[in-house]
Coordinates of C-alpha atoms and ligand atoms in Angstrom, one line a residue:
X101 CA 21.8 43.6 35.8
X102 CA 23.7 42.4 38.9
X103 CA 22.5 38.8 39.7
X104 CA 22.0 37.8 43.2
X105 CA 23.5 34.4 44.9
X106 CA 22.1 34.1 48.3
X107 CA 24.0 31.0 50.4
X108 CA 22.5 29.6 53.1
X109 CA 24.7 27.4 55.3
X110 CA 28.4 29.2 55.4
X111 CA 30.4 26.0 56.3
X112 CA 32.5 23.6 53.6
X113 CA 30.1 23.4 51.3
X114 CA 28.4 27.3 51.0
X115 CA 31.4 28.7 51.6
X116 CA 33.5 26.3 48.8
X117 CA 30.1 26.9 46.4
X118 CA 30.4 31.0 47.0
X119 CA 34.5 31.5 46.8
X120 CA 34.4 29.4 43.2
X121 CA 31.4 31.7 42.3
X122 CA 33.1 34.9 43.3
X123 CA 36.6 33.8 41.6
X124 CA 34.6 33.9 38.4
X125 CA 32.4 36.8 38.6
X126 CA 32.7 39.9 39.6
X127 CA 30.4 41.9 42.3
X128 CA 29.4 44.3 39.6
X129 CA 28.1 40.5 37.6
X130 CA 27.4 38.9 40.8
X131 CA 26.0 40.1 44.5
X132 CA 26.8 37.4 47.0
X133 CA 25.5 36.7 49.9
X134 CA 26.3 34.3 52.7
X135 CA 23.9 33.2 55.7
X136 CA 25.5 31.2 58.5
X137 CA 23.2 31.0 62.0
X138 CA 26.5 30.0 64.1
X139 CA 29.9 31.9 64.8
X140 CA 32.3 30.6 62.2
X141 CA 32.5 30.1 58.6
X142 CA 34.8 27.1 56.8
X143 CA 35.6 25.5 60.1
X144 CA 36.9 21.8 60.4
X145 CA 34.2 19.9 61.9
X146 CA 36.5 17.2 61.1
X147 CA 38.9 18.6 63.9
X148 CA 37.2 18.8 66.5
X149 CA 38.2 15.4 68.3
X150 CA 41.6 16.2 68.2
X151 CA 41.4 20.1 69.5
X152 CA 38.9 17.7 72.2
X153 CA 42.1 15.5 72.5
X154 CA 44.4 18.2 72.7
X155 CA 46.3 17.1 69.4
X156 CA 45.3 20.7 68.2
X157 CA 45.8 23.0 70.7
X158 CA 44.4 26.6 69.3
X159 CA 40.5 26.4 67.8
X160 CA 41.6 28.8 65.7
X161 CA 43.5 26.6 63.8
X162 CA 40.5 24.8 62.7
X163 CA 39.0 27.7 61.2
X164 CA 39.9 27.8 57.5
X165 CA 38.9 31.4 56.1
X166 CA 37.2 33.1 58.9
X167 CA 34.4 36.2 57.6
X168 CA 36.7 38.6 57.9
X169 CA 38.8 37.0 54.7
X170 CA 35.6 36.3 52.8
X171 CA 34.6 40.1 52.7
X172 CA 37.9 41.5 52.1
X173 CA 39.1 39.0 49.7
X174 CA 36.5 37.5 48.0
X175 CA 33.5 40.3 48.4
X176 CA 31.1 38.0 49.9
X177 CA 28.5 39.4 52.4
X178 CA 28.6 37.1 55.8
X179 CA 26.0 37.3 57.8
X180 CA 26.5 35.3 60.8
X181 CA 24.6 34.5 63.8
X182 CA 21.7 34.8 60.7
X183 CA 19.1 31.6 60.8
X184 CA 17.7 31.4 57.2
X185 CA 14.1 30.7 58.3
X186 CA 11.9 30.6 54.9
X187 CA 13.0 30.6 51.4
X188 CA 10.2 31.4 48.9
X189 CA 10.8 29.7 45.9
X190 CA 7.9 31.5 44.1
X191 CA 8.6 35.3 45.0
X192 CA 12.6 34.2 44.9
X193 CA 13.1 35.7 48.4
X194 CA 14.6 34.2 51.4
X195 CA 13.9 35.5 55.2
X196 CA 16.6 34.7 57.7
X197 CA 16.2 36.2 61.6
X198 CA 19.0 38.0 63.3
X199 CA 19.7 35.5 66.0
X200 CA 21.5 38.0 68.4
X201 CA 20.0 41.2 67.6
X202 CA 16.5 39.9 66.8
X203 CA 14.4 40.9 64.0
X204 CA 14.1 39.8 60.6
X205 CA 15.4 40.4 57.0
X206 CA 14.2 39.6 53.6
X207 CA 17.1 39.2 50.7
X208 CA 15.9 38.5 47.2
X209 CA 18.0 35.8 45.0
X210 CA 18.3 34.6 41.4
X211 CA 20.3 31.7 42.3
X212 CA 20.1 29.9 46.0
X213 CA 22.7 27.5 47.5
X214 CA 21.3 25.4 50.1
X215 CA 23.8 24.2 52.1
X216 CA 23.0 23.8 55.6
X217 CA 24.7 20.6 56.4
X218 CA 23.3 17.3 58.3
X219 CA 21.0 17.4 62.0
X220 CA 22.6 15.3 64.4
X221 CA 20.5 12.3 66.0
X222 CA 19.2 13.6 69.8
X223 CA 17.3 10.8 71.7
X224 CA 14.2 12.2 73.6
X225 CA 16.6 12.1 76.7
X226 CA 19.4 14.4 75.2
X227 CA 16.5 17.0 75.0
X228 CA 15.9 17.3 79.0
X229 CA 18.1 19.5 79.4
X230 CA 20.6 18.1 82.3
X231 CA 23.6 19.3 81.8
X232 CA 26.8 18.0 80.6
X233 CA 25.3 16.0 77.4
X234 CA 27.3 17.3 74.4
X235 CA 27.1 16.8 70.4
X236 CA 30.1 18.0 68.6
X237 CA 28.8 18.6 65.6
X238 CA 29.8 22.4 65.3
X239 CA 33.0 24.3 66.7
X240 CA 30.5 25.7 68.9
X241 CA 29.5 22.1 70.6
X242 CA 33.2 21.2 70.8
X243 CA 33.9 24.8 72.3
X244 CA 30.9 23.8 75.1
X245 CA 32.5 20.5 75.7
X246 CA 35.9 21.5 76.2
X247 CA 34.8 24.3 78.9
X248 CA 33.3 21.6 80.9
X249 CA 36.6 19.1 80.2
X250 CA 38.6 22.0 81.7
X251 CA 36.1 23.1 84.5
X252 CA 37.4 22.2 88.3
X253 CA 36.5 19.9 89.4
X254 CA 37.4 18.1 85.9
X255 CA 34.6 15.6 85.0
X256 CA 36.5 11.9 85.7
X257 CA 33.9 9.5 84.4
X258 CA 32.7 9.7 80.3
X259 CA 30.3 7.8 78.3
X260 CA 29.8 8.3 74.4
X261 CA 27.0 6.9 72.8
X262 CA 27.4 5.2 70.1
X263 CA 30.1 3.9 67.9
X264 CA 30.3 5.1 64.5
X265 CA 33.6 6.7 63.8
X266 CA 32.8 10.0 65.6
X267 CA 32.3 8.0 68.4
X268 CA 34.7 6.1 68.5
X269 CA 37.2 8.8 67.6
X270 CA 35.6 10.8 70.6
X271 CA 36.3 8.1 73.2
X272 CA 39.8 8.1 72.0
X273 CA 40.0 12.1 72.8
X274 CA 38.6 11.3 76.2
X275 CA 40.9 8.9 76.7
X276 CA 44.1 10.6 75.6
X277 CA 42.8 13.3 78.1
X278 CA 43.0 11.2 81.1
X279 CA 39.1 10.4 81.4
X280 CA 38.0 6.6 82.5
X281 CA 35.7 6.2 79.2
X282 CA 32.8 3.8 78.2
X283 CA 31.6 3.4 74.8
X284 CA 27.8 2.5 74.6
X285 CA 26.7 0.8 71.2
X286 CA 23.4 -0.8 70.4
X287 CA 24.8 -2.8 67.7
X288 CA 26.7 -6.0 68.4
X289 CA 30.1 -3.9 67.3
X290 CA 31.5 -0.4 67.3
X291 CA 32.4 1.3 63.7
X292 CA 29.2 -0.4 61.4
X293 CA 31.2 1.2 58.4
X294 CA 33.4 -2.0 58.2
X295 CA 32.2 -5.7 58.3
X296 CA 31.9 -7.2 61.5
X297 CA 34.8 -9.2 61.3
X298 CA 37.0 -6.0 61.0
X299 CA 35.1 -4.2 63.3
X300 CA 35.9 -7.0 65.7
X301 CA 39.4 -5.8 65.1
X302 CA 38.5 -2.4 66.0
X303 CA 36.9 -2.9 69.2
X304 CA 39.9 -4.9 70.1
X305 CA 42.0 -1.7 69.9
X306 CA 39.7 0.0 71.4
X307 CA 39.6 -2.0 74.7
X308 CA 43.3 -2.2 74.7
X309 CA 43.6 1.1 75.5
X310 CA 41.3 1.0 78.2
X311 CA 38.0 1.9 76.3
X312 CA 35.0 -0.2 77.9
X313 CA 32.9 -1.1 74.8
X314 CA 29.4 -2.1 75.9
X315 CA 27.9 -3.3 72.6
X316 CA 24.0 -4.7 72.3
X317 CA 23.2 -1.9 74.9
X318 CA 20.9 1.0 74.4
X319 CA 21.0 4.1 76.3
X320 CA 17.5 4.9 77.8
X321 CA 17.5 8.1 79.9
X322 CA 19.7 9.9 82.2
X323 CA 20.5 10.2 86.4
X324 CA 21.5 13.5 87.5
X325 CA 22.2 15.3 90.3
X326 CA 21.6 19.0 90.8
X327 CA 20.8 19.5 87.3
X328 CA 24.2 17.4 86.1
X329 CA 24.4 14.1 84.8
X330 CA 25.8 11.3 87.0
X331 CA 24.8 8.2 84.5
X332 CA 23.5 6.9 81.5
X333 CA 20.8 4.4 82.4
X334 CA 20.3 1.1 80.4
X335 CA 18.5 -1.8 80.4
X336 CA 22.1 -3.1 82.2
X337 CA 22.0 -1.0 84.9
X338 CA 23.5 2.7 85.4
X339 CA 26.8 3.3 84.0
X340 CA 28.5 6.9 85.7
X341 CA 29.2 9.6 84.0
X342 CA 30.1 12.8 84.9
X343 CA 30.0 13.9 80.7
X344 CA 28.3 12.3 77.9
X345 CA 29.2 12.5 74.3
X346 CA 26.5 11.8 71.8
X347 CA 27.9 9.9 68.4
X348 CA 24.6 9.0 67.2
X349 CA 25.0 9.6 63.3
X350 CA 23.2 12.3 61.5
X351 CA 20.1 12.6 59.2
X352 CA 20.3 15.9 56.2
X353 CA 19.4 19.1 57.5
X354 CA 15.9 18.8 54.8
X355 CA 13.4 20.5 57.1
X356 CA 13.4 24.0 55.6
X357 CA 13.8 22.5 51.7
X358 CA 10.8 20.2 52.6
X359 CA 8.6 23.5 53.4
X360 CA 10.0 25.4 50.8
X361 CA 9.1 22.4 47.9
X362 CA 12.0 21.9 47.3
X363 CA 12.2 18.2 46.2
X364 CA 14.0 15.3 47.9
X365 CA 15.7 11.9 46.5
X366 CA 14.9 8.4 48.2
X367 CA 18.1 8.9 49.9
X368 CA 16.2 11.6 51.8
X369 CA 18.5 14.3 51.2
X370 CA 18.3 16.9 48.5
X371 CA 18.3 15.3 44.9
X372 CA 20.5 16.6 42.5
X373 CA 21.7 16.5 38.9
X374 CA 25.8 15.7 38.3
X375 CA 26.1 20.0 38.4
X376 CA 24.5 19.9 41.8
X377 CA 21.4 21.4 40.6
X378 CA 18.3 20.8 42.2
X379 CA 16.6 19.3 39.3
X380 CA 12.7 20.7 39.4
X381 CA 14.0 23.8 41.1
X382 CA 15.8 26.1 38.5
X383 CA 18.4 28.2 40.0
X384 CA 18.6 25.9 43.2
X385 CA 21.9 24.3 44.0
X386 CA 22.1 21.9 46.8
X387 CA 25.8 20.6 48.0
X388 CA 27.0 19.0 51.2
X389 CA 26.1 17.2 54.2
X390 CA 22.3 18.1 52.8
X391 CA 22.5 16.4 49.5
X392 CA 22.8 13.1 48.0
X393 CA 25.5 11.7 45.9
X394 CA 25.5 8.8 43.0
X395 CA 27.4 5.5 44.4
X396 CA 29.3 4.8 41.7
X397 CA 29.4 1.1 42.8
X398 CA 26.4 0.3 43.4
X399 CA 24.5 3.0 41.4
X400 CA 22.7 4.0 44.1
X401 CA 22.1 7.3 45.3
X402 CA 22.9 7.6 48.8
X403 CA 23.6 10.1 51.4
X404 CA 27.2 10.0 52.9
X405 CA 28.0 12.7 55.0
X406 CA 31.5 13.7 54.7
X407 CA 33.4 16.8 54.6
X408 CA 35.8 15.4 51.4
X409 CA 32.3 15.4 49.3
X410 CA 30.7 18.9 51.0
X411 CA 34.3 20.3 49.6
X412 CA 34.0 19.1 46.3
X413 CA 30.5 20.0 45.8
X414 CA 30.3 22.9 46.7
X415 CA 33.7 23.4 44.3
X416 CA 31.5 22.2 41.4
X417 CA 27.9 23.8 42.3
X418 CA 30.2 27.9 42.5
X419 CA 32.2 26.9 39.1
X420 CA 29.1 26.3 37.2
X421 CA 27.3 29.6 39.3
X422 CA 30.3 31.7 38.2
X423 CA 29.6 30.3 34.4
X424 CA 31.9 27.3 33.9
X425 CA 31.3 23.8 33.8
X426 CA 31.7 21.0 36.3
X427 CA 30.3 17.9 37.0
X428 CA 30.4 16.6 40.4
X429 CA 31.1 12.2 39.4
X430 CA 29.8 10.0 42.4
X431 CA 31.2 8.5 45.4
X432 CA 32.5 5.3 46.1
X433 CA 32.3 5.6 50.1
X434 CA 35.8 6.3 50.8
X435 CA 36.7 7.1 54.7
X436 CA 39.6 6.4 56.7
X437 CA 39.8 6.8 61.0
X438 CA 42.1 5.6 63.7
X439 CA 41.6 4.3 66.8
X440 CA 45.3 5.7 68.7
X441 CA 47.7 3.7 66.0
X442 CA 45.2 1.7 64.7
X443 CA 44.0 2.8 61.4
X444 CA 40.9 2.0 59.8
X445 CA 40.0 2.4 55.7
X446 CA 37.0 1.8 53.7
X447 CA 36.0 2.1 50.6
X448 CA 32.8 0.6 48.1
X449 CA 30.6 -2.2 49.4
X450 CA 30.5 -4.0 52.6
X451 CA 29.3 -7.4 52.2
X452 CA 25.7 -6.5 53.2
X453 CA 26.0 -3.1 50.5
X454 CA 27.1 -6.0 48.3
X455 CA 24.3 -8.4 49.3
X456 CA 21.7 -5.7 49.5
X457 CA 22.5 -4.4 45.4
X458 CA 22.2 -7.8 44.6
X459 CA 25.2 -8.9 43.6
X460 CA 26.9 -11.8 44.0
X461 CA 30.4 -11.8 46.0
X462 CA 33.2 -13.6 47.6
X463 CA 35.3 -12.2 50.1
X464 CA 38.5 -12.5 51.5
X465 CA 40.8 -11.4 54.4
X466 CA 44.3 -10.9 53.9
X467 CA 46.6 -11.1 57.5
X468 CA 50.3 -9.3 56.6
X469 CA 52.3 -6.4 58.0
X470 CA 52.8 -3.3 57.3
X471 CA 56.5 -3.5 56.6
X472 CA 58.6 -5.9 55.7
X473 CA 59.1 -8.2 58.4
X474 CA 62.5 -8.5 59.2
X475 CA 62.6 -4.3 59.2
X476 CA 61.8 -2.6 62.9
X477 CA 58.1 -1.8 64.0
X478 CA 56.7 -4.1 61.9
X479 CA 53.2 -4.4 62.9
X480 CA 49.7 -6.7 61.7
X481 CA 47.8 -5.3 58.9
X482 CA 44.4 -7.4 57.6
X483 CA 43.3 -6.2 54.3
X484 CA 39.8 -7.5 53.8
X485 CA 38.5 -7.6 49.6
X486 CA 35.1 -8.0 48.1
X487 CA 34.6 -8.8 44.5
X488 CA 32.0 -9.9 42.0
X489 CA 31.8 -13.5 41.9
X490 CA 31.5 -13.5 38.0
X491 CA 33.4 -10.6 36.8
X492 CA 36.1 -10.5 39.5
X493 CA 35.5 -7.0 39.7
X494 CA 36.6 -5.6 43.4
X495 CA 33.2 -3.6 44.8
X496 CA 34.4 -2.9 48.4
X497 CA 37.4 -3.3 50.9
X498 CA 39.0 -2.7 54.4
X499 CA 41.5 -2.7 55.8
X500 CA 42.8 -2.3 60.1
X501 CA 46.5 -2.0 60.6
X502 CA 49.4 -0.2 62.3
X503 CA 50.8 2.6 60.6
X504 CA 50.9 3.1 56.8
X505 CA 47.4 1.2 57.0
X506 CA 44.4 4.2 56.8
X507 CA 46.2 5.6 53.6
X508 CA 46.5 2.4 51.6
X509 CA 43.2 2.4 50.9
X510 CA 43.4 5.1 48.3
X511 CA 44.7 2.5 46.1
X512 CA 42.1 0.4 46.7
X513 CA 39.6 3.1 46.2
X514 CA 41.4 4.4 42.7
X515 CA 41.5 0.5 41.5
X516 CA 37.6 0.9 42.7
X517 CA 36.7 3.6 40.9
X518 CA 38.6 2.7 37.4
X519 CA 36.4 -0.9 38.0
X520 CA 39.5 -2.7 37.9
X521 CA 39.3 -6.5 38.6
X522 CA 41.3 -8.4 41.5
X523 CA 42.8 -10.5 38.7
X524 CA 44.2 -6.8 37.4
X525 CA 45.2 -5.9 40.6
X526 CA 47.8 -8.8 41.5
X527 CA 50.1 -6.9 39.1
X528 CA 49.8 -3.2 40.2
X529 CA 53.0 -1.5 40.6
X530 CA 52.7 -0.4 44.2
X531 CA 56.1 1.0 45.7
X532 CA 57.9 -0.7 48.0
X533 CA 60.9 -0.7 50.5
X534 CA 61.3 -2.3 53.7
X535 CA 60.1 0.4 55.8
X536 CA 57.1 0.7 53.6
X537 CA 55.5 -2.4 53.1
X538 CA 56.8 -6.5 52.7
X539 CA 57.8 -7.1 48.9
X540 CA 54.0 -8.2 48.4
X541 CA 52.1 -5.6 49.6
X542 CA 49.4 -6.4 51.9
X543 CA 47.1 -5.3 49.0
X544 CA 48.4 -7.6 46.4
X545 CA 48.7 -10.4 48.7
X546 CA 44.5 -10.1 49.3
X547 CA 44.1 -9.5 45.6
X548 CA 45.9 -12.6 44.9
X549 CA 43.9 -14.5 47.3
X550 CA 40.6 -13.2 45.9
X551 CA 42.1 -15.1 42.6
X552 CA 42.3 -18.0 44.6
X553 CA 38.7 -17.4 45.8
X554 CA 37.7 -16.4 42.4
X555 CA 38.7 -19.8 40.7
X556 CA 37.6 -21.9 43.4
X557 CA 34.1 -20.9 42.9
Ligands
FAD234 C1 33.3 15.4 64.9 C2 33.2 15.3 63.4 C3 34.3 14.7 62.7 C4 34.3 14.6 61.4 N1 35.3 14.0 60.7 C5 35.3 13.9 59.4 C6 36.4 13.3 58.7 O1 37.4 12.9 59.3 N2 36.4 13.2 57.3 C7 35.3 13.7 56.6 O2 35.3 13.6 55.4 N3 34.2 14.3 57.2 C8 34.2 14.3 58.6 N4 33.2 14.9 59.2 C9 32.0 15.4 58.4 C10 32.2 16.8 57.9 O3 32.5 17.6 59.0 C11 31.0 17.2 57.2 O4 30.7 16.3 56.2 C12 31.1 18.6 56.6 O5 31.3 19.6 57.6 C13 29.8 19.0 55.8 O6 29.9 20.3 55.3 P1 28.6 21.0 55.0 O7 29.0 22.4 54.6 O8 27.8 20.2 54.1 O9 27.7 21.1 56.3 P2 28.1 21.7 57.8 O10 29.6 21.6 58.0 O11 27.2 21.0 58.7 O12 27.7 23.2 57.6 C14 26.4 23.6 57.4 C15 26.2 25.0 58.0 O13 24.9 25.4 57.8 C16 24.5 26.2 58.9 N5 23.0 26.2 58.8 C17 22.2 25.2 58.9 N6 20.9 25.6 58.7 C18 21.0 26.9 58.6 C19 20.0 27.9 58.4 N7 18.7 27.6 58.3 N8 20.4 29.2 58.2 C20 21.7 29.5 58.3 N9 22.7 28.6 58.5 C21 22.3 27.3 58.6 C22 25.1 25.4 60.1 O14 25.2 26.3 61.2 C23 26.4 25.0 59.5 O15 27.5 25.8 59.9 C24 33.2 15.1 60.6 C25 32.1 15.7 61.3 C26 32.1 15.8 62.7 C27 30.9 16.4 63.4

């Protein structure tokens, strides 16, 4: 008999869970189909700064398979503009409303993919509906934000709120597109993914291109005028704006699992087992922005929401639905940004991850350059280690630079992931050329000095 795979949520990782699926079994083995409330499928959340920025010109281009492709090519029934509304576990039936043409349809599933991404935060005062407050969490947000960018007369004046690394890459886009720009942060510094020290660095880049950071401030409410917003109010005073961007992070999107029983881990996303099973649920999947993932440093499971994981488990959860095997292994918390040319890479533990799993750490900061120095364009790069104080073994670094900085982090991350010691590291056979790097890399040069650390201890 012809099973049924029902998806709900038809971005990275639904889509990524059904085309594996589909690749494997064919519609006479497998029905598929694909529930998506918005307008796009496999679209590039990721991109949206830089089609804000102008960087990318065409949306189009963010769009990676669009339904069309997915029901010619791979048989899968898109239903878009559909809002998956109830999924009974017991009766194996989900009910999703037509969100354009009203009404409502039941579909019947053996197996279920619940995929439905991460809620952005909204403060109270986002909700009152003044216009020109924006999220850009989907292709649709950044396709309202744009229309008022271009409107005439163009907004002048922008605040984003908050300064995690959509923010931040948000106040850049505004920037680049000829806005004055303020960046509101409650924290003491902008981009909490790194230490503070390297955030410092950060926030330094930032105001050198004429981003005013206000950090230890909290947004509070909203002035308009006429139904528009003409400031963000603080405890600080006003600040004007004439658009505001909202980078407040995002929780998973676990409201309709929660009803449904489907259990959660202590992450607070969806729990699941190394095949992204829902484990307590048989023939639920859960992958994405929704679900949690092992910390293979800390052994943790934790809920990092990034499109690099939504694509790979979703990969894994449609393999094993098609009938093959894969496991999906951990995270180490990998994630690169730039501010203009500065770059920005992470990977592991900060110092309070470190602190908080109870380990015991040194760190150490590394200042170099990113090529050699005599060669032209040679700029600063600060690579920042942490490793275990008795082992040696590295559990987290940074690193800010000029170019060739975001990238170098893979190494770090790889040398992470294989639990490779600093002491081991010194002698990694990283390339190098002038144009590349100095004859110590920037990377060996902090591993060597987290030796130093090591044996001073
Ligand atoms: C501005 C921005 C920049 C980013 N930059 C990066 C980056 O540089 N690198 C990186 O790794 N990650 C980045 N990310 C994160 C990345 O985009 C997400 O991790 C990724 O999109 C998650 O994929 P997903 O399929 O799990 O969830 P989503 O992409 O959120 O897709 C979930 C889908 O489910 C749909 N849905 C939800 N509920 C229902 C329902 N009840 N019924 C039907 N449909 C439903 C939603 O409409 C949505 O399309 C960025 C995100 C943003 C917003």
């Amino acid at each position: 008999m012809t099973q049924r795979l029902i998806v709900v949520g038809g971005d990275a990782a639904g889509m990524a869970a059904a085309s594996q699926a589909r690749r494997r079994r064919g519609r006479a083995d497998l029905e598929i189909v694909a529930f998506e409330r918005g307008h796009h499928t496999s679209y590039s959340a990721c991109g949206i700064p830089y089609w804000i920025s102008g960087a990318v010109e065409d949306r189009d281009e963010l769009i990676a398979r669009d339904p069309a492709t997915f029901r010619s090519d791979f048989d899968i029934d898109v239903r878009l503009r559909h809002e998956v509304t109830a999924i009974d576990l017991g009766r194996r039936e989900v009910v999703a409303r037509d969100l354009d043409g009203g009404g409502e349809v039941r579909e019947r599933f053996d197996d279920l993919v619940y995929a439905t991404g991460a809620v952005p935060t909204k403060p109270d005062w986002a909700e009152d509906g003044v216009a020109g407050v924006f999220g850009v969490q989907t292709l649709d947000d950044g396709a309202a934000l744009r229309d008022w960018l271009d409107a005439d007369p163009a907004p002048r004046r922008a605040v984003v709120v908050g300064g995690g690394y959509i923010g931040v890459e948000m106040a850049e886009a505004l920037i680049r597109r000829g806005l004055s720009v303020t960046l509101v942060e409650q924290a003491d510094q902008p981009m909490s993914t790194v230490d503070e020290d390297m955030a410092a660095l950060v926030a330094e880049a930032m105001r050198g291109i004429g981003i005013d950071i206000r950090t230890g401030t909290e947004v509070t409410g909203l002035d308009q005028r006429d139904g528009r917003v003409s400031a963000v109010v603080t405890a600080a005073g006003p600040i004007p704006a004439d658009v505001v961007v909202l980078g407040l992070g995002v929780r998973p999107n676990v409201a309709l699992a929660e009803t449904a029983g489907i259990p959660l881990g202590p992450s607070g996303a969806i729990r699941v087992d190394r095949r992204m099973r829902v484990p307590g649920a048989p023939g639920v999947w859960a992958a994405g922005d929704c679900a949690e993932s092992l910390h293979r440093v800390s052994g943790l499971p934790v809920h990092i929401p990034l499109g690099t994981h939504a694509n790979k488990q979703g990969r894994v959860a449609g393999i094993n639905l098609g009938g093959g095997y894969a496991t999906f292994p951990g995270v180490v918390g990998t994630a690169v940004t730039k501010v203009c040319e500065l770059e920005v890479g992470r990977t592991g533990l900060r110092e309070r991850d470190a602190a908080a799993s109870g380990f015991e750490f040194v760190s150490v900061v590394a200042e170099s350059t990113n090529r050699a120095g005599y060669y032209p364009g040679a700029r600063p790069m600060t690579v920042k280690l942490i490793a275990e104080r008795s082992s040696g073994r590295l559990l987290g670094a940074q690193i800010v630079g000029w170019s060739e900085a975001a990238k170098r982090i893979d190494a770090l991350a790889v040398a992470l992931w294989n639990g490779m010691t600093v002491d081991e590291m010194t002698g990694l056979d990283l390339g190098y050329a002038p144009p590349y790097a100095p004859v110590w890399d920037p990377v060996l040069i902090a591993a060597r000095k987290a030796v130093d650390a090591l044996d001073r201890r």
